[in-house]
mmCIF file of C-alpha atoms in Angstrom:
data_model
loop_
_atom_site.group_PDB
_atom_site.id
_atom_site.type_symbol
_atom_site.label_atom_id
_atom_site.label_comp_id
_atom_site.label_asym_id
_atom_site.label_seq_id
_atom_site.Cartn_x
_atom_site.Cartn_y
_atom_site.Cartn_z
ATOM 1 C CA UNK K 1 0.000 0.000 0.000
ATOM 2 C CA UNK K 2 1.273 3.473 -0.903
ATOM 3 C CA UNK K 3 1.788 5.873 1.962
ATOM 4 C CA UNK K 4 0.067 9.229 2.107
ATOM 5 C CA UNK K 5 0.601 11.447 0.315
ATOM 6 C CA UNK K 6 0.975 9.603 -2.941
ATOM 7 C CA UNK K 7 3.600 11.467 -4.966
ATOM 8 C CA UNK K 8 2.798 11.568 -8.680
ATOM 9 C CA UNK K 9 5.515 13.117 -10.832
ATOM 10 C CA UNK K 10 5.023 14.115 -14.458
ATOM 11 C CA UNK K 11 8.336 13.882 -16.269
ATOM 12 C CA UNK K 12 10.157 13.637 -19.566
ATOM 13 C CA UNK K 13 13.413 15.166 -20.728
ATOM 14 C CA UNK K 14 11.708 16.071 -24.027
ATOM 15 C CA UNK K 15 9.665 19.254 -24.018
ATOM 16 C CA UNK K 16 6.474 19.867 -25.948
ATOM 17 C CA UNK K 17 4.819 16.569 -25.036
ATOM 18 C CA UNK K 18 1.979 18.033 -22.958
ATOM 19 C CA UNK K 19 3.541 17.236 -19.591
ATOM 20 C CA UNK K 20 2.420 20.379 -17.779
ATOM 21 C CA UNK K 21 -1.093 20.309 -19.233
ATOM 22 C CA UNK K 22 -1.607 16.689 -18.180
ATOM 23 C CA UNK K 23 -0.217 17.474 -14.731
ATOM 24 C CA UNK K 24 -2.814 20.198 -14.101
ATOM 25 C CA UNK K 25 -5.607 18.198 -15.728
ATOM 26 C CA UNK K 26 -4.856 15.277 -13.420
ATOM 27 C CA UNK K 27 -4.883 17.522 -10.348
ATOM 28 C CA UNK K 28 -8.238 18.956 -11.419
ATOM 29 C CA UNK K 29 -9.602 15.438 -11.936
ATOM 30 C CA UNK K 30 -8.496 14.360 -8.461
ATOM 31 C CA UNK K 31 -10.270 17.372 -7.031
ATOM 32 C CA UNK K 32 -13.562 16.271 -8.605
ATOM 33 C CA UNK K 33 -13.132 12.958 -6.769
ATOM 34 C CA UNK K 34 -12.779 14.698 -3.414
ATOM 35 C CA UNK K 35 -9.032 14.126 -3.110
ATOM 36 C CA UNK K 36 -6.952 16.664 -1.175
ATOM 37 C CA UNK K 37 -4.256 17.586 -3.672
ATOM 38 C CA UNK K 38 -1.318 19.959 -3.878
ATOM 39 C CA UNK K 39 0.548 20.839 -7.068
ATOM 40 C CA UNK K 40 4.295 21.441 -6.959
ATOM 41 C CA UNK K 41 5.700 23.327 -9.941
ATOM 42 C CA UNK K 42 9.352 22.367 -10.399
ATOM 43 C CA UNK K 43 9.528 23.035 -14.119
ATOM 44 C CA UNK K 44 12.033 25.680 -15.192
ATOM 45 C CA UNK K 45 9.322 27.680 -16.992
ATOM 46 C CA UNK K 46 6.934 27.552 -13.987
ATOM 47 C CA UNK K 47 3.938 27.579 -16.326
ATOM 48 C CA UNK K 48 1.585 26.243 -13.656
ATOM 49 C CA UNK K 49 2.540 28.968 -11.202
ATOM 50 C CA UNK K 50 2.011 31.610 -13.897
ATOM 51 C CA UNK K 51 -1.385 30.103 -14.681
ATOM 52 C CA UNK K 52 -2.324 30.138 -10.991
ATOM 53 C CA UNK K 53 -1.408 33.818 -10.700
ATOM 54 C CA UNK K 54 -3.563 34.534 -13.735
ATOM 55 C CA UNK K 55 -6.442 32.551 -12.212
ATOM 56 C CA UNK K 56 -6.155 34.520 -8.966
ATOM 57 C CA UNK K 57 -6.360 37.795 -10.870
ATOM 58 C CA UNK K 58 -9.407 36.535 -12.764
ATOM 59 C CA UNK K 59 -11.357 34.664 -10.077
ATOM 60 C CA UNK K 60 -9.894 35.790 -6.751
ATOM 61 C CA UNK K 61 -7.847 34.012 -4.083
ATOM 62 C CA UNK K 62 -10.880 32.398 -2.439
ATOM 63 C CA UNK K 63 -11.781 30.502 -5.625
ATOM 64 C CA UNK K 64 -8.494 28.565 -5.675
ATOM 65 C CA UNK K 65 -9.316 24.893 -4.982
ATOM 66 C CA UNK K 66 -5.812 23.665 -4.107
ATOM 67 C CA UNK K 67 -2.351 25.012 -3.392
ATOM 68 C CA UNK K 68 0.246 25.514 -6.107
ATOM 69 C CA UNK K 69 3.767 25.830 -4.743
ATOM 70 C CA UNK K 70 7.024 26.588 -6.525
ATOM 71 C CA UNK K 71 10.258 24.671 -6.003
ATOM 72 C CA UNK K 72 13.591 24.598 -7.815
ATOM 73 C CA UNK K 73 14.589 21.125 -8.956
ATOM 74 C CA UNK K 74 18.179 22.285 -9.397
ATOM 75 C CA UNK K 75 18.770 22.046 -5.643
ATOM 76 C CA UNK K 76 19.097 18.474 -4.358
ATOM 77 C CA UNK K 77 18.731 19.439 -0.695
ATOM 78 C CA UNK K 78 15.669 21.574 -1.413
ATOM 79 C CA UNK K 79 14.047 18.608 -3.131
ATOM 80 C CA UNK K 80 14.811 16.300 -0.204
ATOM 81 C CA UNK K 81 13.289 18.834 2.182
ATOM 82 C CA UNK K 82 10.222 19.115 -0.057
ATOM 83 C CA UNK K 83 9.657 15.355 0.048
ATOM 84 C CA UNK K 84 9.988 15.344 3.832
ATOM 85 C CA UNK K 85 7.569 18.265 4.144
ATOM 86 C CA UNK K 86 4.985 16.525 1.970
ATOM 87 C CA UNK K 87 5.188 13.336 3.998
ATOM 88 C CA UNK K 88 4.799 15.292 7.234
ATOM 89 C CA UNK K 89 1.580 16.997 6.096
ATOM 90 C CA UNK K 90 -1.402 14.744 6.931
ATOM 91 C CA UNK K 91 -3.800 17.017 5.036
ATOM 92 C CA UNK K 92 -2.313 16.092 1.648
ATOM 93 C CA UNK K 93 -3.523 12.900 -0.024
ATOM 94 C CA UNK K 94 -1.826 13.331 -3.405
ATOM 95 C CA UNK K 95 1.074 15.591 -4.396
ATOM 96 C CA UNK K 96 1.223 16.191 -8.143
ATOM 97 C CA UNK K 97 4.643 17.386 -9.286
ATOM 98 C CA UNK K 98 5.605 18.919 -12.621
ATOM 99 C CA UNK K 99 9.301 18.234 -13.136
ATOM 100 C CA UNK K 100 11.636 20.092 -15.514
ATOM 101 C CA UNK K 101 12.219 18.850 -19.044
ATOM 102 C CA UNK K 102 15.896 18.180 -18.410
ATOM 103 C CA UNK K 103 18.035 15.602 -16.653
ATOM 104 C CA UNK K 104 20.618 18.181 -15.566
ATOM 105 C CA UNK K 105 18.677 19.377 -12.503
ATOM 106 C CA UNK K 106 20.389 18.153 -9.337
ATOM 107 C CA UNK K 107 17.155 17.517 -7.457
ATOM 108 C CA UNK K 108 15.691 15.054 -9.936
ATOM 109 C CA UNK K 109 17.266 11.922 -8.463
ATOM 110 C CA UNK K 110 15.682 12.284 -4.991
ATOM 111 C CA UNK K 111 12.424 13.328 -6.662
ATOM 112 C CA UNK K 112 12.249 10.259 -8.882
ATOM 113 C CA UNK K 113 13.434 7.903 -6.148
ATOM 114 C CA UNK K 114 10.721 9.135 -3.777
ATOM 115 C CA UNK K 115 7.888 9.236 -6.315
ATOM 116 C CA UNK K 116 5.163 6.611 -6.108
ATOM 117 C CA UNK K 117 4.097 7.116 -9.712
ATOM 118 C CA UNK K 118 5.988 8.680 -12.614
ATOM 119 C CA UNK K 119 3.843 9.723 -15.566
ATOM 120 C CA UNK K 120 5.776 10.045 -18.821
ATOM 121 C CA UNK K 121 3.909 11.704 -21.685
ATOM 122 C CA UNK K 122 5.367 11.504 -25.182
ATOM 123 C CA UNK K 123 4.146 11.556 -28.735
ATOM 124 C CA UNK K 124 4.998 9.505 -31.745
ATOM 125 C CA UNK K 125 7.580 11.266 -33.871
ATOM 126 C CA UNK K 126 11.157 10.582 -34.879
ATOM 127 C CA UNK K 127 12.591 13.046 -32.343
ATOM 128 C CA UNK K 128 10.419 12.469 -29.278
ATOM 129 C CA UNK K 129 10.515 8.668 -29.315
ATOM 130 C CA UNK K 130 14.343 8.343 -29.069
ATOM 131 C CA UNK K 131 14.472 11.066 -26.407
ATOM 132 C CA UNK K 132 11.762 9.334 -24.371
ATOM 133 C CA UNK K 133 13.539 6.004 -24.771
ATOM 134 C CA UNK K 134 16.696 7.606 -23.377
ATOM 135 C CA UNK K 135 14.704 8.972 -20.433
ATOM 136 C CA UNK K 136 13.196 5.550 -19.709
ATOM 137 C CA UNK K 137 16.656 3.988 -19.752
ATOM 138 C CA UNK K 138 17.847 6.666 -17.313
ATOM 139 C CA UNK K 139 15.033 5.769 -14.910
ATOM 140 C CA UNK K 140 15.832 2.079 -15.327
ATOM 141 C CA UNK K 141 19.506 2.656 -14.476
ATOM 142 C CA UNK K 142 18.475 4.747 -11.483
ATOM 143 C CA UNK K 143 16.173 1.980 -10.274
ATOM 144 C CA UNK K 144 18.972 -0.572 -10.516
ATOM 145 C CA UNK K 145 21.376 1.792 -8.732
ATOM 146 C CA UNK K 146 19.169 2.486 -5.701
ATOM 147 C CA UNK K 147 17.416 -0.881 -5.530
ATOM 148 C CA UNK K 148 14.301 -1.194 -3.401
ATOM 149 C CA UNK K 149 14.436 2.477 -2.408
ATOM 150 C CA UNK K 150 12.779 3.306 -5.739
ATOM 151 C CA UNK K 151 9.283 1.871 -5.979
ATOM 152 C CA UNK K 152 7.772 4.161 -8.609
ATOM 153 C CA UNK K 153 5.335 2.693 -11.087
ATOM 154 C CA UNK K 154 5.696 4.132 -14.579
ATOM 155 C CA UNK K 155 2.734 5.179 -16.714
ATOM 156 C CA UNK K 156 3.786 6.053 -20.256
ATOM 157 C CA UNK K 157 1.225 8.125 -22.162
ATOM 158 C CA UNK K 158 1.179 8.489 -25.970
ATOM 159 C CA UNK K 159 -0.127 12.049 -25.934
ATOM 160 C CA UNK K 160 -1.196 14.590 -28.570
ATOM 161 C CA UNK K 161 -1.987 11.820 -31.026
ATOM 162 C CA UNK K 162 -3.157 12.842 -34.485
ATOM 163 C CA UNK K 163 -4.531 9.874 -36.401
ATOM 164 C CA UNK K 164 -4.016 11.684 -39.704
ATOM 165 C CA UNK K 165 -0.251 11.754 -39.252
ATOM 166 C CA UNK K 166 2.112 8.886 -39.973
ATOM 167 C CA UNK K 167 3.176 6.889 -43.018
ATOM 168 C CA UNK K 168 2.618 3.148 -42.999
ATOM 169 C CA UNK K 169 6.300 2.550 -42.248
ATOM 170 C CA UNK K 170 6.126 5.011 -39.348
ATOM 171 C CA UNK K 171 3.031 3.330 -37.911
ATOM 172 C CA UNK K 172 5.001 0.086 -37.759
ATOM 173 C CA UNK K 173 7.740 1.914 -35.844
ATOM 174 C CA UNK K 174 5.155 3.336 -33.418
ATOM 175 C CA UNK K 175 3.763 -0.159 -32.765
ATOM 176 C CA UNK K 176 7.276 -1.414 -32.056
ATOM 177 C CA UNK K 177 7.856 1.600 -29.817
ATOM 178 C CA UNK K 178 4.785 0.771 -27.769
ATOM 179 C CA UNK K 179 5.987 -2.801 -27.321
ATOM 180 C CA UNK K 180 9.478 -1.658 -26.286
ATOM 181 C CA UNK K 181 8.221 0.985 -23.866
ATOM 182 C CA UNK K 182 5.943 -1.580 -22.217
ATOM 183 C CA UNK K 183 9.094 -3.247 -20.857
ATOM 184 C CA UNK K 184 9.554 -0.206 -18.601
ATOM 185 C CA UNK K 185 5.997 0.495 -17.492
ATOM 186 C CA UNK K 186 2.344 0.555 -18.471
ATOM 187 C CA UNK K 187 1.715 2.200 -21.831
ATOM 188 C CA UNK K 188 -1.740 3.757 -21.814
ATOM 189 C CA UNK K 189 -4.081 4.109 -24.788
ATOM 190 C CA UNK K 190 -3.350 7.068 -27.057
ATOM 191 C CA UNK K 191 -4.661 10.474 -26.000
ATOM 192 C CA UNK K 192 -5.873 12.517 -28.985
ATOM 193 C CA UNK K 193 -4.705 16.022 -29.696
ATOM 194 C CA UNK K 194 -7.532 18.330 -28.605
ATOM 195 C CA UNK K 195 -7.840 22.107 -28.681
ATOM 196 C CA UNK K 196 -9.443 22.292 -25.225
ATOM 197 C CA UNK K 197 -6.459 20.484 -23.702
ATOM 198 C CA UNK K 198 -4.289 23.447 -24.664
ATOM 199 C CA UNK K 199 -6.258 25.782 -22.392
ATOM 200 C CA UNK K 200 -5.577 24.515 -18.890
ATOM 201 C CA UNK K 201 -6.549 26.251 -15.675
ATOM 202 C CA UNK K 202 -5.751 25.674 -12.004
ATOM 203 C CA UNK K 203 -9.392 26.310 -11.078
ATOM 204 C CA UNK K 204 -11.036 22.943 -11.632
ATOM 205 C CA UNK K 205 -14.640 24.135 -11.351
ATOM 206 C CA UNK K 206 -14.047 26.910 -13.855
ATOM 207 C CA UNK K 207 -11.549 25.460 -16.295
ATOM 208 C CA UNK K 208 -14.104 25.086 -19.078
ATOM 209 C CA UNK K 209 -15.203 28.737 -18.924
#
């Protein structure tokens, strides 16, 4: 059984795969299920924090349904302290973390090691697939290095899928990619590219307005 809070980290070293959007969408979904959630924005661009500030200006502080906090993943000690703080807060059931799109940040190792679930969005193209494969191999090496200390389950999401794109030869490659990636974690069904998924909000009850 996972301890509370469950730490769910959205990660990939390749940018532009919809990582941040899925992170916020997942937090909003948890909220609709009555889960006490906090979002930690560790991405270098801090897009979630910027969105939250915009939401506060638009709807007011009282309308914010969960906390969004900012942390720098470049600092290993800061990340360790964050994990400890999360585990010492009984009010949090799930911590959703948006990690930076880079493996150079010094705090990523303790973050990944202490995550319960790592969600890895990607999309099928000839640049993103090799980069995601490299990221999966990094996580696999990390798991072997730390042993039982790393218990994270991996969910690999083919995101931003456009069924109109892809030659027959490429579709064969994508099928082989899915089979290969399944050796590292659970590969979910494809998520289609949708316009409304580009307009995320940190106010779950209002995000369709």
